[in-house]
Structure formats: C-alpha cells, structure tokens
CSV table of C-alpha atoms and ligand atoms in Angstrom, one decimal:
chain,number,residue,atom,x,y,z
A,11,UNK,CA,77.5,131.9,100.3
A,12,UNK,CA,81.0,132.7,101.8
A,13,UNK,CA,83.6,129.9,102.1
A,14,UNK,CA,84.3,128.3,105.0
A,15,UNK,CA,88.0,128.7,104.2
A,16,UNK,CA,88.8,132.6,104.1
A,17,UNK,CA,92.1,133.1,105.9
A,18,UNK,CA,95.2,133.9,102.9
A,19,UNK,CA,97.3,130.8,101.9
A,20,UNK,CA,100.4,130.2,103.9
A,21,UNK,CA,102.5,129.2,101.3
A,22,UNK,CA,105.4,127.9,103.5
A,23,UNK,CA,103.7,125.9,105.6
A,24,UNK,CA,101.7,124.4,103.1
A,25,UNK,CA,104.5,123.3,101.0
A,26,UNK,CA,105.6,121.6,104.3
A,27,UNK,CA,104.3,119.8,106.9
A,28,UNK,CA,100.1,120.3,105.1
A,29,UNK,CA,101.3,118.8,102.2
A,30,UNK,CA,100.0,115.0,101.7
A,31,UNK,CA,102.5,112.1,100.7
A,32,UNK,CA,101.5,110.8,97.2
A,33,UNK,CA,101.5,107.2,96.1
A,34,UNK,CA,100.8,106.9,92.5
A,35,UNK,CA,98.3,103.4,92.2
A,36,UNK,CA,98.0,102.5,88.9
A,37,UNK,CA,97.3,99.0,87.1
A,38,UNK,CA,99.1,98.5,83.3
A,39,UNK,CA,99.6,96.3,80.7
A,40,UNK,CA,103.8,95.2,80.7
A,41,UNK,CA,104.3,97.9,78.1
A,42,UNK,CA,102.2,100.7,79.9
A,43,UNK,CA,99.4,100.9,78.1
A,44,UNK,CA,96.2,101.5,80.9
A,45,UNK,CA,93.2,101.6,78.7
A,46,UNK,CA,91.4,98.3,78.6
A,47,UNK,CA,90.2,98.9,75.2
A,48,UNK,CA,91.6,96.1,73.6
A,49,UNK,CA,92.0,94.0,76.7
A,50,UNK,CA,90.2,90.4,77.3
A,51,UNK,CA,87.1,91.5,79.7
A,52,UNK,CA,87.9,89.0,82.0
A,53,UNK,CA,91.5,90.4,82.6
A,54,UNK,CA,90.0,93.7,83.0
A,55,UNK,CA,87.8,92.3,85.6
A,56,UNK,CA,90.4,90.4,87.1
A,57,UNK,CA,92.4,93.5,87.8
A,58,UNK,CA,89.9,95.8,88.6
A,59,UNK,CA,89.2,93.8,91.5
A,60,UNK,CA,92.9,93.6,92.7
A,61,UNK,CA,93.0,97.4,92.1
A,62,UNK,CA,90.5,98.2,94.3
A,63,UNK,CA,91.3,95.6,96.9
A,64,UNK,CA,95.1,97.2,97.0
A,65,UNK,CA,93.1,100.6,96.9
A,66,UNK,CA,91.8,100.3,100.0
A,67,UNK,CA,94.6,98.7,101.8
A,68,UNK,CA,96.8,101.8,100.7
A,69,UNK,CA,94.2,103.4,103.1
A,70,UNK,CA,94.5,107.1,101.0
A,71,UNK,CA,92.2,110.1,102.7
A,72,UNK,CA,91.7,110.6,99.1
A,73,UNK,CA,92.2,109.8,95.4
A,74,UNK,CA,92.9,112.1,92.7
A,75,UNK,CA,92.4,111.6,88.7
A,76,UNK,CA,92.9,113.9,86.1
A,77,UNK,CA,90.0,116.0,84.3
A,78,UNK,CA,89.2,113.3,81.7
A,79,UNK,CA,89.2,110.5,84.1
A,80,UNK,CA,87.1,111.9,86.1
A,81,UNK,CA,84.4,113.0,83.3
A,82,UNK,CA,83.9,109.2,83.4
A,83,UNK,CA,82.4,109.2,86.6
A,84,UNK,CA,79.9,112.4,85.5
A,85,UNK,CA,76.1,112.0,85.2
A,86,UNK,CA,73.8,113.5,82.1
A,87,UNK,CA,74.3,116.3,80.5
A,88,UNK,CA,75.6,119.6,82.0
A,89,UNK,CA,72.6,121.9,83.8
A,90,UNK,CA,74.0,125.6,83.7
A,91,UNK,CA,73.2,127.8,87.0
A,92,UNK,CA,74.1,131.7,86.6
A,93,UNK,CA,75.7,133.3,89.7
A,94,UNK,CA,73.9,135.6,91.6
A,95,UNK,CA,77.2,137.4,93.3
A,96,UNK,CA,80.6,137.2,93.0
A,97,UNK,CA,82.2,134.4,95.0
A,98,UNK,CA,85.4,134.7,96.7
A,99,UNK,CA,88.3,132.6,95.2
A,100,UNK,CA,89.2,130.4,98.3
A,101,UNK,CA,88.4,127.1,99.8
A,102,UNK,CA,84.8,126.1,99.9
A,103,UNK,CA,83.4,123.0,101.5
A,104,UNK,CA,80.2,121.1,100.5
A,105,UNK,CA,77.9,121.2,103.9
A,106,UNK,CA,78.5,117.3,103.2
A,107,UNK,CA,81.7,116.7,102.6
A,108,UNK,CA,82.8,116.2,106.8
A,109,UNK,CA,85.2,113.5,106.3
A,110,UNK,CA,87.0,111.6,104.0
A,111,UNK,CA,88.3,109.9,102.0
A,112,UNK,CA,87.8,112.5,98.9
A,113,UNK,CA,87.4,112.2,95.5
A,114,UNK,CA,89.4,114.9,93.6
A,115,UNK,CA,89.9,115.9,90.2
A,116,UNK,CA,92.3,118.6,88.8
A,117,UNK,CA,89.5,120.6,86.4
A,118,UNK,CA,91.9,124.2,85.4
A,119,UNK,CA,89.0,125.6,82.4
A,120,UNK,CA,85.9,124.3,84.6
A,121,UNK,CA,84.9,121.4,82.2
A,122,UNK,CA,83.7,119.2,84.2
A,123,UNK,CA,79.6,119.0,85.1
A,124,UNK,CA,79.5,115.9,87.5
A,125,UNK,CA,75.8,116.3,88.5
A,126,UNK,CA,76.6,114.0,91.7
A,127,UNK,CA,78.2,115.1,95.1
A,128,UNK,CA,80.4,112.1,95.8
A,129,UNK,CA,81.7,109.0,93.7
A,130,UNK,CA,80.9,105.7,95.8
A,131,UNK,CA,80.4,107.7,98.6
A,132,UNK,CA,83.4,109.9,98.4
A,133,UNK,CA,83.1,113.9,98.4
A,134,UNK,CA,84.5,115.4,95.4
A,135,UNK,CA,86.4,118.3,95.7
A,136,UNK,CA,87.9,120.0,92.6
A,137,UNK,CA,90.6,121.9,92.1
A,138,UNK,CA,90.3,125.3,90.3
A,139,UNK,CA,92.2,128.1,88.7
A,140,UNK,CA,91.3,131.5,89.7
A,141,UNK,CA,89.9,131.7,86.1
A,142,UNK,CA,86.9,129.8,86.6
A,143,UNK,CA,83.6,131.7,86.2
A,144,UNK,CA,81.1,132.6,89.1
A,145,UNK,CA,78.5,130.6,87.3
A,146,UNK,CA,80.5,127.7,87.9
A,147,UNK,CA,81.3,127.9,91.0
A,148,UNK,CA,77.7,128.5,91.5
A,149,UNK,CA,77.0,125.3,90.0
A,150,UNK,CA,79.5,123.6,91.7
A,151,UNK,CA,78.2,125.1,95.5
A,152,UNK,CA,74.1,124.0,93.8
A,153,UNK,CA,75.5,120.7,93.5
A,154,UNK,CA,77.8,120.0,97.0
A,155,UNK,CA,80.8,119.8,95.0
A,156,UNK,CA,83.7,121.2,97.6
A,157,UNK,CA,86.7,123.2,95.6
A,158,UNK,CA,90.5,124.3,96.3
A,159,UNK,CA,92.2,127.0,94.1
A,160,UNK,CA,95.7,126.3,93.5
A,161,UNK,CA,96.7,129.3,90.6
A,162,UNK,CA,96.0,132.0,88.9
A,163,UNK,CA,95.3,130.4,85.3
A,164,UNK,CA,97.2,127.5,85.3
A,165,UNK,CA,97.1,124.9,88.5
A,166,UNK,CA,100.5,124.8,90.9
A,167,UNK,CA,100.2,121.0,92.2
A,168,UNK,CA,102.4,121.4,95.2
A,169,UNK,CA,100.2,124.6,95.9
A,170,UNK,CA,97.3,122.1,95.5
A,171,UNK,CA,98.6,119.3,98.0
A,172,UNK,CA,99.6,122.2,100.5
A,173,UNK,CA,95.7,122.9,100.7
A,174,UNK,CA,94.1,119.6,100.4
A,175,UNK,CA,96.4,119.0,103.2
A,176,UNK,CA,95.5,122.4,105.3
A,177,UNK,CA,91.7,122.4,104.2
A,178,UNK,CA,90.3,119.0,104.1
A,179,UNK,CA,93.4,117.4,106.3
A,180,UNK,CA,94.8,114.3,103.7
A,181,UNK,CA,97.5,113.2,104.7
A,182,UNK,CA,98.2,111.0,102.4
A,183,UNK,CA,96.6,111.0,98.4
A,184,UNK,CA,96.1,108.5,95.9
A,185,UNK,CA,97.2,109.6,92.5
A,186,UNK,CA,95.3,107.1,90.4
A,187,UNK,CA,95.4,108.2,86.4
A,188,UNK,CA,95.2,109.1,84.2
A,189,UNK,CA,98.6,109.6,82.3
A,190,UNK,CA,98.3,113.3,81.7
A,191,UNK,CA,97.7,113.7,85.5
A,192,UNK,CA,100.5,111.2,86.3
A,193,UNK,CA,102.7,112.7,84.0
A,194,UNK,CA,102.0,116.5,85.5
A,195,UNK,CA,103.2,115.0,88.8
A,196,UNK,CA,105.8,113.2,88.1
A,197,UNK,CA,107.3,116.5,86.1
A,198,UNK,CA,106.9,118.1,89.1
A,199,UNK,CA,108.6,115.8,92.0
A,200,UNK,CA,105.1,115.3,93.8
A,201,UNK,CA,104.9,111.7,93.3
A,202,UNK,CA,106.6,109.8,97.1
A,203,UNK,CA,105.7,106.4,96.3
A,204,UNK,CA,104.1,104.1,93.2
A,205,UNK,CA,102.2,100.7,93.3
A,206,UNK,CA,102.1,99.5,89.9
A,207,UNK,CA,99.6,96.7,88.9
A,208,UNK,CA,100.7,94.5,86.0
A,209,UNK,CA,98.5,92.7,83.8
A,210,UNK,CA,100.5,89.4,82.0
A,211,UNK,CA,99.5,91.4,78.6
A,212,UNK,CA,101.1,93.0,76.0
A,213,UNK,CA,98.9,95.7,74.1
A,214,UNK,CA,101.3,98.1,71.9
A,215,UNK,CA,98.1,100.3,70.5
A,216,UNK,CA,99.8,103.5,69.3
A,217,UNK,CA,98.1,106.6,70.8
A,218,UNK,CA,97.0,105.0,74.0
A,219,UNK,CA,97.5,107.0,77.4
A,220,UNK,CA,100.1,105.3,79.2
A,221,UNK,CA,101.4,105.1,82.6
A,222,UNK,CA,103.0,108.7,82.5
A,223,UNK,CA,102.2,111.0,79.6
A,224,UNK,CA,104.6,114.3,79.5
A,225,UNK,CA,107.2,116.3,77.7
A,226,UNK,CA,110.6,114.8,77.4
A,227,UNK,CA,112.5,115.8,80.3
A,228,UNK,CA,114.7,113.6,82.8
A,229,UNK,CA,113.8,110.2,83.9
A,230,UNK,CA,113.0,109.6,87.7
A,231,UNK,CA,115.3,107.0,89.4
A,232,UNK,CA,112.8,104.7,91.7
A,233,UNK,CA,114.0,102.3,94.8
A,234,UNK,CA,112.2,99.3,94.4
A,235,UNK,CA,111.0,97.8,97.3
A,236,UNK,CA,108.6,95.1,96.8
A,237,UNK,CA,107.4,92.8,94.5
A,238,UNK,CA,104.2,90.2,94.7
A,239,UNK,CA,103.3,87.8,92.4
A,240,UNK,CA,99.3,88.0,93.2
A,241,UNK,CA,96.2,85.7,91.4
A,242,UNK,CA,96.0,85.8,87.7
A,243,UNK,CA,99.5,86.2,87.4
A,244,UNK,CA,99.9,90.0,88.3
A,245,UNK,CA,102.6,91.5,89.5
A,246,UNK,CA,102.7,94.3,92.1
A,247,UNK,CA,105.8,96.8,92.0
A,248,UNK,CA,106.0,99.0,94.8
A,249,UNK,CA,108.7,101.8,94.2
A,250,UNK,CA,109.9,105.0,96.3
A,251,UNK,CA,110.4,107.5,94.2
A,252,UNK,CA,114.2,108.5,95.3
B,26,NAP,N1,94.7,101.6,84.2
B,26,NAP,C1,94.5,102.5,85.2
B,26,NAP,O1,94.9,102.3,86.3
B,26,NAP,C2,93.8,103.8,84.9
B,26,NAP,C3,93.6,104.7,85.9
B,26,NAP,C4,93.0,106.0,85.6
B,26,NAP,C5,92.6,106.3,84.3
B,26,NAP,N2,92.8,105.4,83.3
B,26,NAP,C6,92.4,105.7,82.0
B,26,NAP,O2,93.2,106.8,81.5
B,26,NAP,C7,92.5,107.5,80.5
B,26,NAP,C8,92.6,109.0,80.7
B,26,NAP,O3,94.0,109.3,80.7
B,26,NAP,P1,94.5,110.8,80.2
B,26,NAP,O4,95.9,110.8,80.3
B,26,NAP,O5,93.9,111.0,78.8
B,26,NAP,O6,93.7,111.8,81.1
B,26,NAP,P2,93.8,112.3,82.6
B,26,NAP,O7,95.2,112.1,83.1
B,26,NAP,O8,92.7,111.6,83.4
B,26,NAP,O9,93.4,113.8,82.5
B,26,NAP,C9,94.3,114.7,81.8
B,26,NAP,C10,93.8,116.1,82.0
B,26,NAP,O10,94.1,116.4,83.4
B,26,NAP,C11,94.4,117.8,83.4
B,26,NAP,N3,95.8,118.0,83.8
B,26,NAP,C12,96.9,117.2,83.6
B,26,NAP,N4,98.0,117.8,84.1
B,26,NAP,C13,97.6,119.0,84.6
B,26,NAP,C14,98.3,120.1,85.2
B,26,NAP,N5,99.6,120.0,85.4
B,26,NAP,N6,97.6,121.2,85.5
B,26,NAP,C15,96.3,121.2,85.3
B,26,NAP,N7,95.6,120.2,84.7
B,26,NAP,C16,96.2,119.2,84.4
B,26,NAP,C17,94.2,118.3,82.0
B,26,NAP,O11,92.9,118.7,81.9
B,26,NAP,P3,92.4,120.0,80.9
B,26,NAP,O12,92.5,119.4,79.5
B,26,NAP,O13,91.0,120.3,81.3
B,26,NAP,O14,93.4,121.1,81.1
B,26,NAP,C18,94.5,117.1,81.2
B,26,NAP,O15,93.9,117.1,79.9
B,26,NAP,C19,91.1,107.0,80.6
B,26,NAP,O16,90.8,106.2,79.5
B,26,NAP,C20,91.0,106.2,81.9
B,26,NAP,O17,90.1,105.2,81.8
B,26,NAP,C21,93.4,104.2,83.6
C-alpha cells in the first residue's frame, strides 16, 4: 500500500505557517507531581472531570502524549504482522482517519501495539523515526493506525508539528503529558501556551513524573494571563510561554 502523502518535506514551510500552535493542558498536584497514585479518588475524579471539560473548550484538532502515556490507552497483548514489501518512509493515512481531532503519540523505537484505531473516537496517528521496521508499519497500516516520520533515528518535534500541520491540517495541538513528553517540548521552544490544572494537594512522592521532566538547562519565563478559582478548589493558570 503506497502513502497517500509522497511529495518530499518542505522543510521551510513546515517550520512556518504548517506548524500547529501548542498549548500544553496539564492537571498537577501544587508541587507538580501528575500521577494520582497516592491521590484521594475522589479528587482524581474531581479533576478529571474539569480536565476534560477545559479539554474540549481548548477546542485542539488534536492531542498528543508521550509513548508511555499513550501505552495506557493500548488493548491486549501485541499481535505481530510481517511485512510483505518495503514501505516508503512518508506520511500514511488510515482510510479512517478523515477528520479530526487526532490522537497522537510520539513512539521513536516502535513500542507501542495499540490494537485499536482511535481513542474515544479520535484517529491515532504516530509519529515515527525512519528506523522503524516494515513489519511495523505493516501492523500499524493492518490496524488503521495513520503515521508521520519526523527523523532519521531520533524524532525532530518542530519537524513533527510542520507535518501534522501539512498532512492532517492541526492547527492547533494539545500537548497533554506526560512529563518526558512535556519536558522534550519545552527543551525545544515548541510549547506557545499552558493551562495548568491544580489540585489543593500536596504529594512530594520522590520518583514521580512531574509537570516537565528534562535535563537541566534554562528555565522558561511564562506571561501569566489568567487565573480561575473553579469547584473543588482548583485553580486554572493559563500562561504564554514568552
Ligand atoms: N496529570 C496529568 O495531566 C497527566 C497527563 C498525562 C500523563 N500523565 C501521567 O504521566 C505518566 C507518564 O509520564 P512519563 O513522563 O513517564 O511519560 P510520557 O511523557 O508519557 O512518555 C515519555 C516517553 O515519550 C518519548 N519521548 C519523550 N521525549 C521524546 C523526544 N524528544 N523524542 C522522542 N520521544 C520522546 C520517550 O519514549 P521512548 O522511551 O519510547 O523513547 C519517552 O520515554 C503516566 O503515569 C500518566 O498517567 C498525567
């Protein structure tokens, strides 16, 4: 099966005008912690309701986790396909995947087996190195999974906007967790805007992802420009990212 998506990537344009606006949505306890492991379950209920009700209102043509958040969301165990050609490494797009808003997941090393086409109706779409084997891109094409390729071995996000944006037209992305993902775009000066959700909890487990997980480097300097107080005492920060 050839993909739909053959031309060569543009790279100026897609760093420009293709590329989606980010806004990071993420909910937290007040010391960053975002793994309701050791939260009360009715907390964890409270905000996961809020999160999804500002999740909609941000109105994204698609969200986008990191590879372990998205494993989450997978169903059984792995079912292997073998390929039976070589597929080219560009754009494909599942015969069902017409419209948004996507689901996407940054998967480099190809270890994620989903076994479903869409998460709550959204079509996934992963992005890829070029490393990836045929047999799982076969897999990924036997199971309507759409995919990008943004690098050689390791994944170029801004590469990765720039065809979301050309291929699948999002204009504007959710980047919802975890903090590895997060972190990745935040390192890189991807993220435009951030709604931050937080729970009246403090948590302080040692380990735990957090809000942005990466290596040391310079701190971002945000604009805030709002701040609700909504039910159950959580507060909503909404930043620019300057
Ligand atoms: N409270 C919230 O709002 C919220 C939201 C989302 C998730 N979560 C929680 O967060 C936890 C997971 O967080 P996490 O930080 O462990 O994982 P994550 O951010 O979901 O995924 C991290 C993985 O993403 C891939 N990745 C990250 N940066 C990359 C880059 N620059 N290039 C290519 N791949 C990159 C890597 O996959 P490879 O290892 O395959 O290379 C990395 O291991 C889960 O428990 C989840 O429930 C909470």
């Amino acid at each position: 099966m050839g993909g739909r998506f053959s031309r060569p990537l543009s790279s100026e344009r897609l760093e420009g005008e293709l590329k989606p606006r980010v806004i990071m949505h993420m909910g937290s306890s007040i010391d960053g912690r975002i793994v309701p492991e050791h939260w009360p379950d009715d907390l964890t209920e409270q905000l996961t309701e809020i999160y999804e009700g500002i999740h909609e209102a941000l109105g994204g043509d698609a969200w986008c986790v990191g590879r372990v958040t998205m494993a989450d969301f997978a169903e059984g165990e792995p079912i292997a396909a073998t390929a039976m050609q070589a597929y080219a490494r560009t754009t494909w797009k599942a015969p069902t995947a017409n419209a948004g808003p996507y689901a996407v997941a940054v998967d480099r090393y190809a270890k994620l087996h989903m076994n479903i086409d869409n998460i709550n109706g959204d079509p996934i779409v992963m992005i890829l190195s070029e490393d990836v084997s045929d047999d799982h891109l076969a897999e990924l094409q036997r199971d309507g999974i759409s995919y990008i390729f943004a690098g050689a071995s390791e994944i170029d996000l801004s590469l990765a906007l720039g065809v979301l944006g050309r291929d699948f037209g999002i204009r504007t992305l959710l980047l919802e967790g975890g903090g590895g993902i997060n972190g990745s775009f935040l390192a890189s000066g991807l993220i435009d805007e951030i709604s931050l959700l937080i729970l009246p909890i403090a948590d302080g487990s040692a380990g735990m992802p957090t809000t942005f997980d990466r290596p040391a480097g310079d701190a971002t300097r945000l604009l805030l420009k709002g701040v609700d107080r909504l039910p159950h005492d959580v507060l909503h920060l909404r930043y620019d990212v300057m």
